[in-house]
C-alpha cells in the first residue's frame, strides 16, 4: 500500500472547473510551507483535497492506453501492440506487471477522501461564513460526495482484485482503510490484511447509504448555491443507489463466493454448494434494485442515441445517472478508420456482430430469424447500427460507404492499422463531416456515462431470474418488515430493454427462453453485452459468471463479385486470447505489495 503526503497535492482547486485560482488565497506562500491546519481553514483548498478523488476518475471511456476494456474480450480487437490491453490478452503479465494495476491509485484516493472526512467537515472549515444554514447544507452535500467517492474507489479495487484464495477457497477483497493513514502507520504496513469480499462489499454499501442520505435526488435547474444547476454532474442519491445495485450484483456473482457457497471446478465449471446462502446474496440485489425502480423520481430509461455520446448537447441525457463530459477530437483520432485519418485502435469482432439478433428477436443462427448470409447486416437489432461500422454502412454524415474489401478504402491493404476483423467502431464517435477536415481543428462534445438507468433494470433482471425464474414477480421483506411484490419480472425487464433499445417487438424468442432459468440467464447476459458494448463491462461480466475467456476472435472477409454483389465469409479466425487458465478470472495482487506485507494472500493461481 502506497500513501502520499497530503500537502504535496493540494493545488487542485480548479478541478472540475468548480473552484477559483489558488493564488487568490495563497499569495507568496509556497505549497511546501503549508500545514494541514492552514489548509482546512481555506474552504477552496479543503474541497480541493476531495476533488483529487474526482480528478482521478477517467473522463474518457477508452481509458486503457486509448483502448476500451472490451478489447480484452471477444467484443473487440486492439492494434496497439505496446498497450496494456495487448499485454493483457497476450497473457504477458504476472504479479510483477499486471497491465490493469490500479492498486496504489485507489489507495491514494482513499487518503484524500479520508483526510477530507476527518478534517474538511468540522467547524474549522466554513464554506459560508455568513449563513450557518447554508454552510451546514454544503457540508451535508460534501459529506455525501465523499462517501460516494470512497464507495466508487472501493468498488474499483474490489472489481479489479476481488477473488478467491487457494488457501481454503475464501473470497477476498482488499484491506479496508477507513481513516487517513499516517506515515507511522504506513511504516507498519504488515498490520493490514485483505478483508473478505463480503466485508468490502458491505463497507461500500454502507458508504453509499450515507451518500444517499446526504445527497439530493437531482440538482435542480435553478441558481441555488448548494443544490442548483451549477452542480449538475456531481453524484446524486439516485446515482449512489444505482451504484449500490452494481456492488451487490458483483457480491452475488458465482466467482466471488466462498467455497462453502460456490465451488469452482475449472474454467466455466462451478457448483452451488449452499443455495440458501447463494440466494440470500441475490435477494440483496433484488431488494436494492426494486426499491430504486419504485422510486417516483426514477423514470424509465430511454434508448441510447448516438448523439448522447458524441456530437452531444449541453443537457445530460435522461438515461445517464453519473457521467463525465469532454470536448475533443481525441477519440475520433484513435478510432476512426485509417482512410478517415484515424488509427482504428479498437475494432469490433464478428463475435460481437453475431450476438446482435434480428429485428424479430431471434439470433441469426435460428432459421426463424430470417437471416440472409448474402445480406448479413439487414434487419438487425437497432443497437448494431449505433455501435458498428460494417461493409456498406455510411460513414457518419459524409455519405461515403465503408468498403472493407481487400483493396477498398477501409480494407486490409489500405493501412497497417486497417481493421483485421472487417469492422470499425461507431459508438462514442462523432458523425459530423467537419471532423474530417484536415486544415482546421474540430472538436466534438462527448459524454462518458459511468452509471446508466438501464443498468439498474438489468441488474434487477439478473437477480429476479436467479431467485424466481424468468416470469414470476418476486417478493421480499423491506426494512419496515412488510412483504413487497416486485414491480417487474425478469421477463418484463428484458422485453422492455429489447423493445426500447433494440426495436424488437416480437416476443417469440423471448417466450422460448423464458421456459428455462439457465437459458434466460444467457439471454440477460447477452442483453448486457449489447447494451453496454464498449462501456467496459463485458470483461468483468465474463469473469464474475465464470464464462469462457478464450473464445477465438472472428472476423469477416468481404469479396466483391463480378456481378457487383458481395460474398461474406463470417468465419475468419483472426486471433486467440491467452486466457486459458482458471487464474485469469482473477487479477494478481502487485508483487511489491505482497513482498512488503506477507499478510496479503494472493488470488487463486498467482504467487
Coordinates of C-alpha atoms in Angstrom, one line a residue:
X1 CA 0.0 0.0 0.0
X2 CA 1.4 3.3 -1.0
X3 CA 0.5 6.5 0.8
X4 CA 1.3 10.1 -0.2
X5 CA 1.9 13.2 1.9
X6 CA -1.2 15.3 1.8
X7 CA 0.3 18.8 1.3
X8 CA 2.0 17.7 -2.0
X9 CA -1.3 17.5 -3.7
X10 CA -3.4 20.4 -2.5
X11 CA -3.2 22.8 -5.5
X12 CA -6.1 21.1 -7.3
X13 CA -8.5 24.0 -6.8
X14 CA -9.5 24.2 -10.4
X15 CA -10.5 20.5 -10.6
X16 CA -13.9 20.1 -12.4
X17 CA -13.9 23.8 -13.0
X18 CA -15.6 24.4 -9.7
X19 CA -13.0 26.4 -7.8
X20 CA -11.2 29.7 -8.2
X21 CA -7.4 30.1 -8.6
X22 CA -5.3 29.1 -5.6
X23 CA -3.2 32.3 -6.0
X24 CA -6.1 34.3 -4.7
X25 CA -5.7 32.8 -1.3
X26 CA -2.1 31.8 -1.0
X27 CA -0.2 34.9 -2.1
X28 CA 3.6 34.2 -2.0
X29 CA 3.3 31.2 0.4
X30 CA 4.9 28.1 -1.3
X31 CA 3.0 24.9 -1.0
X32 CA 5.9 23.2 0.8
X33 CA 5.2 25.6 3.7
X34 CA 1.5 24.8 4.1
X35 CA 0.5 22.9 7.1
X36 CA -2.6 20.8 7.4
X37 CA -4.2 23.2 9.9
X38 CA -3.9 26.0 7.4
X39 CA -5.3 24.0 4.6
X40 CA -8.6 23.3 6.4
X41 CA -9.2 26.9 7.1
X42 CA -9.5 27.7 3.4
X43 CA -12.7 26.1 2.0
X44 CA -11.4 26.1 -1.6
X45 CA -8.3 24.2 -0.5
X46 CA -10.4 21.8 1.7
X47 CA -12.6 21.0 -1.3
X48 CA -9.5 20.6 -3.4
X49 CA -8.4 17.7 -1.3
X50 CA -11.7 15.9 -2.0
X51 CA -11.7 16.9 -5.7
X52 CA -8.5 14.9 -6.2
X53 CA -10.7 11.8 -6.0
X54 CA -12.9 13.3 -8.7
X55 CA -10.0 14.2 -10.9
X56 CA -8.6 10.6 -10.8
X57 CA -11.8 9.2 -12.5
X58 CA -11.1 8.8 -16.2
X59 CA -13.1 11.2 -18.3
X60 CA -13.0 9.0 -21.4
X61 CA -14.3 5.5 -22.0
X62 CA -11.3 4.3 -23.9
X63 CA -9.1 4.9 -20.8
X64 CA -6.8 1.9 -21.1
X65 CA -4.0 3.4 -23.1
X66 CA -6.5 4.5 -25.7
X67 CA -8.3 1.2 -25.6
X68 CA -11.7 0.0 -24.3
X69 CA -11.6 -2.9 -21.9
X70 CA -13.8 -4.7 -24.4
X71 CA -10.7 -5.3 -26.4
X72 CA -9.7 -7.8 -23.8
X73 CA -12.9 -9.7 -24.5
X74 CA -14.5 -11.3 -27.6
X75 CA -16.1 -8.0 -28.3
X76 CA -13.2 -6.2 -29.8
X77 CA -9.6 -6.3 -31.0
X78 CA -6.8 -3.8 -30.4
X79 CA -4.0 -2.9 -32.8
X80 CA -2.0 -1.1 -30.1
X81 CA 0.7 -3.7 -29.6
X82 CA 2.5 -1.8 -26.8
X83 CA -0.6 -1.1 -24.8
X84 CA -1.7 -2.6 -21.5
X85 CA -4.7 -4.3 -23.2
X86 CA -2.5 -6.1 -25.7
X87 CA -0.2 -7.3 -23.0
X88 CA -3.2 -8.4 -21.1
X89 CA -4.7 -10.5 -23.9
X90 CA -1.3 -11.9 -24.8
X91 CA -1.0 -13.3 -21.3
X92 CA 2.2 -11.3 -20.9
X93 CA 1.8 -10.4 -17.3
X94 CA 2.3 -11.6 -13.8
X95 CA 2.3 -10.3 -10.2
X96 CA 5.2 -8.0 -11.3
X97 CA 3.4 -6.3 -14.2
X98 CA -0.3 -6.6 -14.2
X99 CA -1.4 -4.3 -17.0
X100 CA -4.6 -3.1 -15.3
X101 CA -2.9 -2.3 -11.9
X102 CA -4.8 0.4 -10.1
X103 CA -3.8 -0.7 -6.5
X104 CA -1.8 2.4 -5.5
X105 CA -4.1 4.8 -7.3
X106 CA -7.1 3.6 -5.4
X107 CA -5.4 3.7 -2.0
X108 CA -4.2 7.3 -2.8
X109 CA -7.8 8.3 -3.4
X110 CA -8.8 6.8 0.0
X111 CA -6.1 9.1 1.5
X112 CA -7.6 12.2 0.0
X113 CA -11.2 11.2 0.9
X114 CA -10.5 10.0 4.4
X115 CA -8.5 13.2 5.1
X116 CA -11.4 15.3 3.9
X117 CA -13.9 13.4 6.0
X118 CA -11.7 13.8 9.1
X119 CA -10.9 17.5 8.6
X120 CA -13.0 19.2 6.0
X121 CA -16.4 19.0 7.6
X122 CA -15.5 20.4 11.0
X123 CA -16.3 23.9 12.4
X124 CA -12.8 25.0 11.4
X125 CA -13.8 24.9 7.7
X126 CA -16.6 27.4 6.8
X127 CA -18.0 27.1 3.3
X128 CA -20.3 30.0 4.0
X129 CA -19.0 32.4 6.7
X130 CA -22.3 34.4 6.8
X131 CA -25.1 31.8 6.5
X132 CA -24.8 29.0 9.0
X133 CA -27.6 27.0 7.5
X134 CA -26.0 27.2 4.0
X135 CA -22.7 26.2 5.5
X136 CA -24.4 23.1 7.1
X137 CA -26.1 22.3 3.8
X138 CA -22.8 22.4 1.8
X139 CA -21.2 20.2 4.4
X140 CA -24.0 17.8 4.1
X141 CA -23.6 17.6 0.4
X142 CA -19.9 17.2 0.6
X143 CA -20.3 14.5 3.2
X144 CA -22.4 12.6 0.7
X145 CA -20.0 13.2 -2.2
X146 CA -17.1 12.0 -0.1
X147 CA -18.8 8.8 0.8
X148 CA -19.9 8.3 -2.8
X149 CA -16.3 8.7 -3.9
X150 CA -15.0 6.4 -1.3
X151 CA -17.5 3.8 -2.4
X152 CA -16.6 4.4 -6.1
X153 CA -12.9 3.8 -5.5
X154 CA -13.5 0.9 -3.2
X155 CA -15.5 -0.8 -5.9
X156 CA -12.7 -0.1 -8.4
X157 CA -10.4 -2.1 -6.1
X158 CA -12.9 -4.8 -5.5
X159 CA -13.8 -5.2 -9.1
X160 CA -10.1 -5.4 -10.1
X161 CA -8.7 -7.5 -7.3
X162 CA -11.6 -9.4 -5.7
X163 CA -11.0 -13.1 -6.0
X164 CA -10.7 -16.5 -4.4
X165 CA -7.8 -17.7 -2.3
X166 CA -6.2 -21.0 -3.0
X167 CA -5.9 -21.4 0.8
X168 CA -9.4 -22.5 1.9
X169 CA -11.2 -21.0 -1.1
X170 CA -12.2 -17.8 0.7
X171 CA -13.5 -14.9 -1.4
X172 CA -11.2 -11.9 -0.6
X173 CA -11.3 -8.2 -1.3
X174 CA -8.8 -5.6 -0.3
X175 CA -7.5 -4.1 3.0
X176 CA -10.2 -1.8 4.3
X177 CA -8.7 1.6 5.2
X178 CA -11.3 3.8 6.9
X179 CA -9.1 6.6 8.1
X180 CA -6.2 8.8 6.9
X181 CA -3.1 6.6 7.3
X182 CA -0.1 8.4 8.9
X183 CA 3.5 7.9 7.9
X184 CA 4.0 6.0 11.1
X185 CA 1.1 3.6 10.4
X186 CA 2.3 3.2 6.8
X187 CA 5.6 2.1 8.1
X188 CA 3.9 -0.8 9.8
X189 CA 2.1 -2.0 6.7
X190 CA 2.2 -5.6 7.8
X191 CA -0.7 -4.8 10.2
X192 CA -3.0 -4.7 7.2
X193 CA -4.5 -7.8 5.6
X194 CA -7.1 -8.4 2.9
X195 CA -10.7 -8.3 4.2
X196 CA -13.2 -10.7 2.9
X197 CA -15.1 -9.9 -0.3
X198 CA -18.3 -9.6 1.7
X199 CA -16.8 -7.3 4.2
X200 CA -15.6 -5.0 1.4
X201 CA -18.9 -5.1 -0.3
X202 CA -20.7 -4.3 2.9
X203 CA -18.5 -1.3 3.6
X204 CA -19.0 0.1 0.1
X205 CA -22.8 -0.4 0.5
X206 CA -22.7 1.4 3.9
X207 CA -20.8 4.3 2.3
X208 CA -23.4 4.5 -0.4
X209 CA -26.2 4.5 2.2
X210 CA -24.6 7.6 3.8
X211 CA -24.3 9.2 0.3
X212 CA -28.0 8.5 -0.3
X213 CA -28.9 10.1 3.0
X214 CA -26.9 13.3 2.3
X215 CA -27.2 13.9 -1.4
X216 CA -30.1 15.4 -3.3
X217 CA -32.0 13.2 -5.9
X218 CA -31.2 15.8 -8.5
X219 CA -29.5 19.2 -8.9
X220 CA -32.4 21.4 -10.0
X221 CA -32.3 23.8 -12.9
X222 CA -32.1 26.9 -10.7
X223 CA -29.4 29.2 -9.1
X224 CA -29.4 27.6 -5.7
X225 CA -25.7 27.7 -4.4
X226 CA -25.9 24.3 -2.8
X227 CA -28.2 22.2 -5.0
X228 CA -28.6 24.3 -8.1
X229 CA -27.7 23.7 -11.8
X230 CA -24.0 24.6 -11.3
X231 CA -23.6 21.3 -9.5
X232 CA -25.0 19.1 -12.3
X233 CA -22.5 16.3 -12.9
X234 CA -21.9 15.7 -9.2
X235 CA -23.2 12.4 -7.8
X236 CA -26.9 12.3 -6.6
X237 CA -28.6 10.0 -4.2
X238 CA -30.1 8.2 -7.3
X239 CA -26.6 7.6 -8.7
X240 CA -25.5 6.3 -5.3
X241 CA -28.5 3.9 -5.2
X242 CA -27.7 2.7 -8.7
X243 CA -24.1 2.0 -7.8
X244 CA -25.4 0.0 -4.8
X245 CA -27.1 -2.3 -7.3
X246 CA -23.8 -2.9 -9.1
X247 CA -21.9 -3.6 -6.0
X248 CA -24.5 -6.0 -4.7
X249 CA -24.6 -7.7 -8.1
X250 CA -20.9 -8.4 -8.1
X251 CA -21.1 -9.6 -4.5
X252 CA -23.8 -12.1 -5.5
X253 CA -22.0 -13.5 -8.6
X254 CA -20.6 -17.0 -8.6
X255 CA -16.9 -16.0 -8.9
X256 CA -16.9 -14.1 -5.6
X257 CA -18.4 -16.7 -3.3
X258 CA -16.5 -18.7 -0.6
X259 CA -16.0 -22.4 -1.5
X260 CA -18.7 -23.3 1.1
X261 CA -21.2 -21.4 -1.1
X262 CA -19.9 -21.9 -4.7
X263 CA -17.2 -24.4 -5.6
X264 CA -15.1 -23.7 -8.6
X265 CA -14.0 -26.8 -10.6
X266 CA -12.3 -25.2 -13.6
X267 CA -12.9 -22.7 -16.4
X268 CA -16.7 -22.3 -16.9
X269 CA -17.4 -25.0 -14.3
X270 CA -18.8 -24.4 -10.8
X271 CA -21.3 -25.9 -8.4
X272 CA -23.6 -24.1 -6.0
X273 CA -22.9 -25.8 -2.7
X274 CA -25.1 -23.7 -0.3
X275 CA -28.2 -22.5 -2.2
X276 CA -29.6 -20.7 0.8
X277 CA -26.5 -18.5 1.2
X278 CA -26.2 -18.0 -2.5
X279 CA -29.9 -16.9 -2.8
X280 CA -29.5 -14.5 0.1
X281 CA -26.9 -12.6 -1.9
X282 CA -29.2 -12.3 -4.9
X283 CA -32.1 -11.2 -2.6
X284 CA -30.0 -8.3 -1.6
X285 CA -29.6 -7.2 -5.2
X286 CA -33.3 -7.7 -5.9
X287 CA -34.3 -5.6 -2.9
X288 CA -31.9 -2.7 -3.6
X289 CA -32.8 -2.6 -7.3
X290 CA -36.6 -2.9 -6.8
X291 CA -36.6 -0.1 -4.3
X292 CA -34.9 2.2 -6.8
X293 CA -37.2 1.1 -9.6
X294 CA -40.2 2.1 -7.5
X295 CA -38.7 5.5 -6.6
X296 CA -41.1 8.1 -8.0
X297 CA -38.1 10.2 -9.4
X298 CA -36.6 7.2 -11.2
X299 CA -38.3 7.1 -14.5
X300 CA -37.9 4.5 -17.2
X301 CA -34.7 4.5 -19.3
X302 CA -34.6 5.8 -22.9
X303 CA -32.8 4.1 -25.8
X304 CA -29.3 5.3 -26.1
X305 CA -28.8 7.7 -29.1
X306 CA -25.5 8.2 -30.9
X307 CA -25.9 12.0 -30.2
X308 CA -25.9 11.3 -26.5
X309 CA -22.3 10.0 -26.7
X310 CA -20.8 12.2 -29.4
X311 CA -22.0 15.4 -31.1
X312 CA -23.8 15.9 -27.8
X313 CA -25.7 19.0 -26.5
X314 CA -25.3 20.6 -23.1
X315 CA -28.2 18.7 -21.4
X316 CA -27.3 15.5 -19.7
X317 CA -29.2 12.6 -21.3
X318 CA -32.0 11.2 -19.2
X319 CA -30.5 7.7 -19.0
X320 CA -27.2 9.0 -17.5
X321 CA -27.1 9.0 -13.7
X322 CA -23.4 9.8 -13.3
X323 CA -21.3 10.9 -16.3
X324 CA -18.4 13.0 -17.5
X325 CA -18.4 15.5 -20.3
X326 CA -15.5 16.3 -22.6
X327 CA -15.0 18.1 -25.9
X328 CA -12.1 16.9 -28.0
X329 CA -11.3 15.0 -31.2
X330 CA -9.0 12.5 -29.5
X331 CA -11.4 9.6 -29.6
X332 CA -12.0 10.1 -33.3
X333 CA -8.3 10.2 -33.9
X334 CA -7.8 7.0 -32.1
X335 CA -10.8 5.0 -33.5
X336 CA -11.8 6.4 -37.0
X337 CA -10.8 4.3 -39.9
X338 CA -7.3 5.0 -41.4
X339 CA -8.9 6.3 -44.5
X340 CA -10.5 9.0 -42.4
X341 CA -7.2 9.7 -40.7
X342 CA -7.8 7.5 -37.6
X343 CA -5.8 4.8 -36.0
X344 CA -8.7 2.2 -35.7
X345 CA -7.2 1.4 -32.3
X346 CA -10.1 -0.9 -31.3
X347 CA -12.4 -2.6 -33.8
X348 CA -15.5 -4.8 -33.2
X349 CA -15.3 -8.5 -33.8
X350 CA -17.5 -10.9 -35.8
X351 CA -18.2 -12.5 -32.4
X352 CA -20.0 -9.3 -31.3
X353 CA -21.7 -8.8 -34.6
X354 CA -23.2 -12.3 -34.3
X355 CA -24.5 -11.5 -30.9
X356 CA -27.0 -9.0 -32.3
X357 CA -30.3 -10.7 -33.1
X358 CA -32.6 -9.9 -36.0
X359 CA -35.4 -7.4 -35.7
X360 CA -37.8 -10.3 -34.9
X361 CA -35.7 -11.1 -31.8
X362 CA -34.3 -14.4 -33.0
X363 CA -30.5 -14.9 -33.1
X364 CA -29.0 -15.3 -36.5
X365 CA -28.3 -19.0 -36.1
X366 CA -32.0 -19.8 -35.9
X367 CA -34.0 -20.5 -39.1
X368 CA -36.9 -18.4 -37.7
X369 CA -34.7 -15.3 -37.7
X370 CA -34.8 -14.8 -41.5
X371 CA -31.1 -14.1 -41.5
X372 CA -29.7 -13.8 -45.0
X373 CA -26.0 -14.7 -45.3
X374 CA -25.7 -12.8 -48.6
X375 CA -27.1 -9.7 -46.9
X376 CA -25.9 -10.2 -43.3
X377 CA -26.4 -6.6 -42.0
X378 CA -30.0 -6.1 -42.9
X379 CA -32.8 -6.1 -40.3
X380 CA -30.7 -6.4 -37.2
X381 CA -31.2 -5.2 -33.6
X382 CA -31.0 -1.3 -33.7
X383 CA -28.1 -1.3 -31.3
X384 CA -26.0 -2.9 -34.0
X385 CA -26.2 0.1 -36.3
X386 CA -25.4 2.5 -33.5
X387 CA -22.3 0.6 -32.4
X388 CA -20.6 -0.8 -35.5
X389 CA -19.5 0.3 -39.0
X390 CA -19.8 -2.6 -41.4
X391 CA -19.3 -3.1 -45.1
X392 CA -21.7 -0.8 -47.0
X393 CA -22.6 1.4 -44.0
X394 CA -22.5 5.2 -44.4
X395 CA -19.6 6.8 -42.6
X396 CA -21.1 9.5 -40.5
X397 CA -22.8 12.2 -42.4
X398 CA -20.4 12.5 -45.3
X399 CA -22.2 9.9 -47.4
X400 CA -19.3 7.7 -48.2
X401 CA -19.7 3.9 -47.7
X402 CA -17.4 1.7 -45.7
X403 CA -15.5 -0.6 -48.0
X404 CA -13.6 -3.5 -46.3
X405 CA -12.9 -5.5 -49.5
X406 CA -9.2 -6.2 -49.7
X407 CA -8.4 -3.2 -51.9
X408 CA -11.2 -1.0 -50.5
X409 CA -10.6 2.3 -48.7
X410 CA -11.2 0.6 -45.4
X411 CA -9.7 -2.8 -46.4
X412 CA -6.7 -4.6 -45.1
X413 CA -4.4 -3.3 -47.8
X414 CA -5.0 0.4 -47.2
X415 CA -3.0 0.7 -44.0
X416 CA -1.3 -1.3 -41.4
X417 CA -3.9 -0.1 -39.0
X418 CA -6.8 -1.2 -41.1
X419 CA -9.3 -3.4 -39.3
X420 CA -8.3 -7.1 -39.2
X421 CA -11.9 -8.1 -38.4
X422 CA -13.6 -6.2 -41.2
X423 CA -15.5 -3.9 -38.8
X424 CA -14.9 -0.4 -37.3
X425 CA -16.2 1.3 -34.2
X426 CA -19.2 3.7 -34.5
X427 CA -20.2 4.1 -30.8
X428 CA -18.9 7.1 -29.0
X429 CA -17.6 8.7 -32.2
X430 CA -18.7 11.9 -34.0
X431 CA -20.7 11.6 -37.2
X432 CA -20.1 15.1 -38.3
X433 CA -18.4 15.6 -41.7
X434 CA -16.5 18.6 -40.3
X435 CA -14.5 16.2 -38.1
X436 CA -12.7 15.0 -41.3
X437 CA -11.3 18.5 -42.1
X438 CA -7.5 18.4 -42.1
X439 CA -6.6 22.1 -42.0
X440 CA -8.9 23.0 -39.1
X441 CA -9.2 21.5 -35.6
X442 CA -12.7 20.5 -34.9
X443 CA -13.9 19.0 -31.7
X444 CA -17.0 17.1 -30.7
X445 CA -18.9 17.2 -27.4
X446 CA -18.9 13.7 -25.8
X447 CA -20.4 12.1 -22.7
X448 CA -18.9 9.2 -20.9
X449 CA -21.6 7.5 -18.9
X450 CA -20.4 5.9 -15.7
X451 CA -23.8 4.9 -14.4
X452 CA -27.0 4.5 -16.5
X453 CA -30.6 3.8 -15.6
X454 CA -30.8 0.8 -17.9
X455 CA -28.1 -1.0 -15.7
X456 CA -30.4 -0.9 -12.7
X457 CA -33.1 -2.7 -14.8
X458 CA -30.7 -5.3 -16.0
X459 CA -29.2 -5.8 -12.5
X460 CA -32.7 -6.4 -11.2
X461 CA -33.5 -8.8 -14.0
X462 CA -30.4 -10.9 -13.2
X463 CA -31.3 -11.2 -9.6
X464 CA -35.0 -11.8 -10.2
X465 CA -34.2 -14.6 -12.7
X466 CA -31.8 -16.3 -10.2
X467 CA -34.4 -16.2 -7.4
X468 CA -37.8 -16.6 -9.1
X469 CA -37.1 -17.6 -12.7
X470 CA -38.0 -15.6 -15.8
X471 CA -41.7 -14.8 -15.5
X472 CA -42.6 -14.5 -11.8
X473 CA -42.7 -11.2 -9.9
X474 CA -40.8 -12.0 -6.8
X475 CA -41.4 -10.8 -3.2
X476 CA -39.1 -9.6 -0.4
X477 CA -39.4 -8.2 3.1
X478 CA -38.5 -4.5 3.2
X479 CA -36.8 -2.7 6.1
X480 CA -40.2 -2.0 7.7
X481 CA -41.0 -5.7 7.8
X482 CA -43.5 -5.5 5.0
X483 CA -43.8 -8.1 2.2
X484 CA -43.3 -6.3 -1.1
X485 CA -44.1 -7.6 -4.6
X486 CA -41.6 -6.6 -7.2
X487 CA -42.6 -4.1 -9.8
X488 CA -41.3 -6.3 -12.7
X489 CA -40.4 -9.8 -13.5
X490 CA -37.1 -10.6 -15.3
X491 CA -39.2 -11.2 -18.4
X492 CA -40.8 -7.8 -18.2
X493 CA -37.4 -6.1 -18.0
X494 CA -35.8 -7.9 -20.9
X495 CA -38.9 -7.4 -23.0
X496 CA -38.7 -3.7 -22.2
X497 CA -34.9 -3.4 -22.9
X498 CA -35.2 -5.3 -26.3
X499 CA -38.1 -3.1 -27.4
X500 CA -36.7 0.2 -26.2
X501 CA -33.1 -0.2 -27.2
X502 CA -33.2 -2.8 -29.9
X503 CA -36.5 -2.0 -31.5
X504 CA -37.6 -5.7 -31.0
X505 CA -41.4 -6.1 -30.5
X506 CA -41.8 -9.8 -31.4
X507 CA -41.7 -11.9 -28.2
X508 CA -41.5 -15.3 -29.8
X509 CA -37.8 -16.0 -29.0
X510 CA -38.2 -14.3 -25.6
X511 CA -41.0 -16.7 -24.8
X512 CA -38.9 -19.7 -25.7
X513 CA -36.1 -18.6 -23.5
X514 CA -38.5 -17.9 -20.6
X515 CA -39.2 -21.6 -20.3
X516 CA -35.8 -22.1 -18.5
X517 CA -33.9 -20.1 -16.0
X518 CA -30.5 -21.0 -17.4
X519 CA -31.5 -20.1 -20.9
X520 CA -32.9 -16.8 -19.7
X521 CA -29.7 -16.0 -17.8
X522 CA -27.8 -16.4 -21.1
X523 CA -30.3 -14.0 -22.8
X524 CA -29.9 -11.5 -19.9
X525 CA -26.1 -11.6 -20.2
X526 CA -26.3 -11.1 -24.0
X527 CA -28.5 -8.1 -23.5
X528 CA -25.9 -6.7 -21.2
X529 CA -23.3 -7.4 -23.9
X530 CA -25.2 -5.4 -26.5
X531 CA -26.4 -2.6 -24.2
X532 CA -23.0 -1.9 -22.7
X533 CA -20.8 -2.7 -25.7
X534 CA -17.6 -0.6 -25.4
X535 CA -18.7 0.6 -21.9
X536 CA -16.0 -1.6 -20.3
X537 CA -18.5 -4.0 -18.6
X538 CA -18.1 -7.3 -20.5
X539 CA -14.6 -8.0 -19.2
X540 CA -15.9 -8.3 -15.7
X541 CA -19.3 -9.9 -16.7
X542 CA -17.3 -12.8 -18.2
X543 CA -15.3 -13.2 -15.1
X544 CA -17.9 -12.8 -12.4
X545 CA -20.0 -15.5 -14.2
X546 CA -17.0 -17.7 -14.9
X547 CA -17.8 -17.8 -18.6
X548 CA -15.3 -18.9 -21.2
X549 CA -12.5 -16.4 -21.7
X550 CA -10.6 -17.9 -24.6
X551 CA -13.1 -17.7 -27.5
X552 CA -11.4 -17.5 -30.9
X553 CA -11.7 -13.9 -32.2
X554 CA -13.5 -13.9 -35.5
X555 CA -13.7 -11.5 -38.4
X556 CA -15.3 -11.2 -41.9
X557 CA -13.8 -11.3 -45.3
X558 CA -15.8 -9.5 -48.0
X559 CA -15.3 -10.2 -51.6
X560 CA -16.8 -8.2 -54.5
X561 CA -18.1 -10.5 -57.2
X562 CA -18.1 -9.7 -61.0
X563 CA -21.9 -9.0 -60.9
X564 CA -21.3 -6.2 -58.3
X565 CA -22.7 -8.4 -55.4
X566 CA -20.7 -9.3 -52.4
X567 CA -19.8 -12.6 -50.7
X568 CA -19.3 -12.6 -46.9
X569 CA -17.2 -15.1 -45.1
X570 CA -18.0 -14.5 -41.5
X571 CA -16.0 -17.4 -40.1
X572 CA -12.5 -16.0 -40.4
X573 CA -10.2 -16.8 -37.5
X574 CA -8.3 -13.6 -36.5
X575 CA -6.5 -14.4 -33.2
X576 CA -6.9 -16.2 -29.9
X577 CA -6.6 -14.7 -26.4
X578 CA -4.4 -16.4 -23.9
X579 CA -6.9 -16.6 -21.1
X580 CA -6.6 -20.4 -20.9
X581 CA -6.3 -21.0 -17.1
X582 CA -8.6 -20.6 -14.2
X583 CA -6.4 -17.9 -12.6
X584 CA -7.4 -15.4 -15.3
X585 CA -10.8 -15.0 -13.7
X586 CA -8.9 -13.1 -11.0
X587 CA -6.1 -10.5 -11.1
X588 CA -2.8 -10.9 -9.3
X589 CA -2.0 -8.5 -6.4
X590 CA 1.1 -6.5 -7.0
X591 CA 4.3 -8.4 -6.1
X592 CA 5.8 -5.3 -4.4
X593 CA 2.8 -5.1 -2.1
X594 CA 2.9 -8.8 -1.2
X595 CA 6.7 -8.6 -0.5
X596 CA 6.2 -5.6 1.8
X597 CA 3.2 -7.3 3.5
X598 CA 3.2 -11.1 3.9
X599 CA -0.3 -10.9 5.2
X600 CA -1.6 -10.2 1.7
X601 CA -2.8 -13.5 0.4
X602 CA -2.8 -13.5 -3.4
X603 CA -5.6 -14.7 -5.6
X604 CA -6.0 -18.3 -6.9
X605 CA -3.2 -19.2 -9.3
X606 CA -0.9 -16.3 -8.6
X607 CA 2.2 -16.3 -6.4

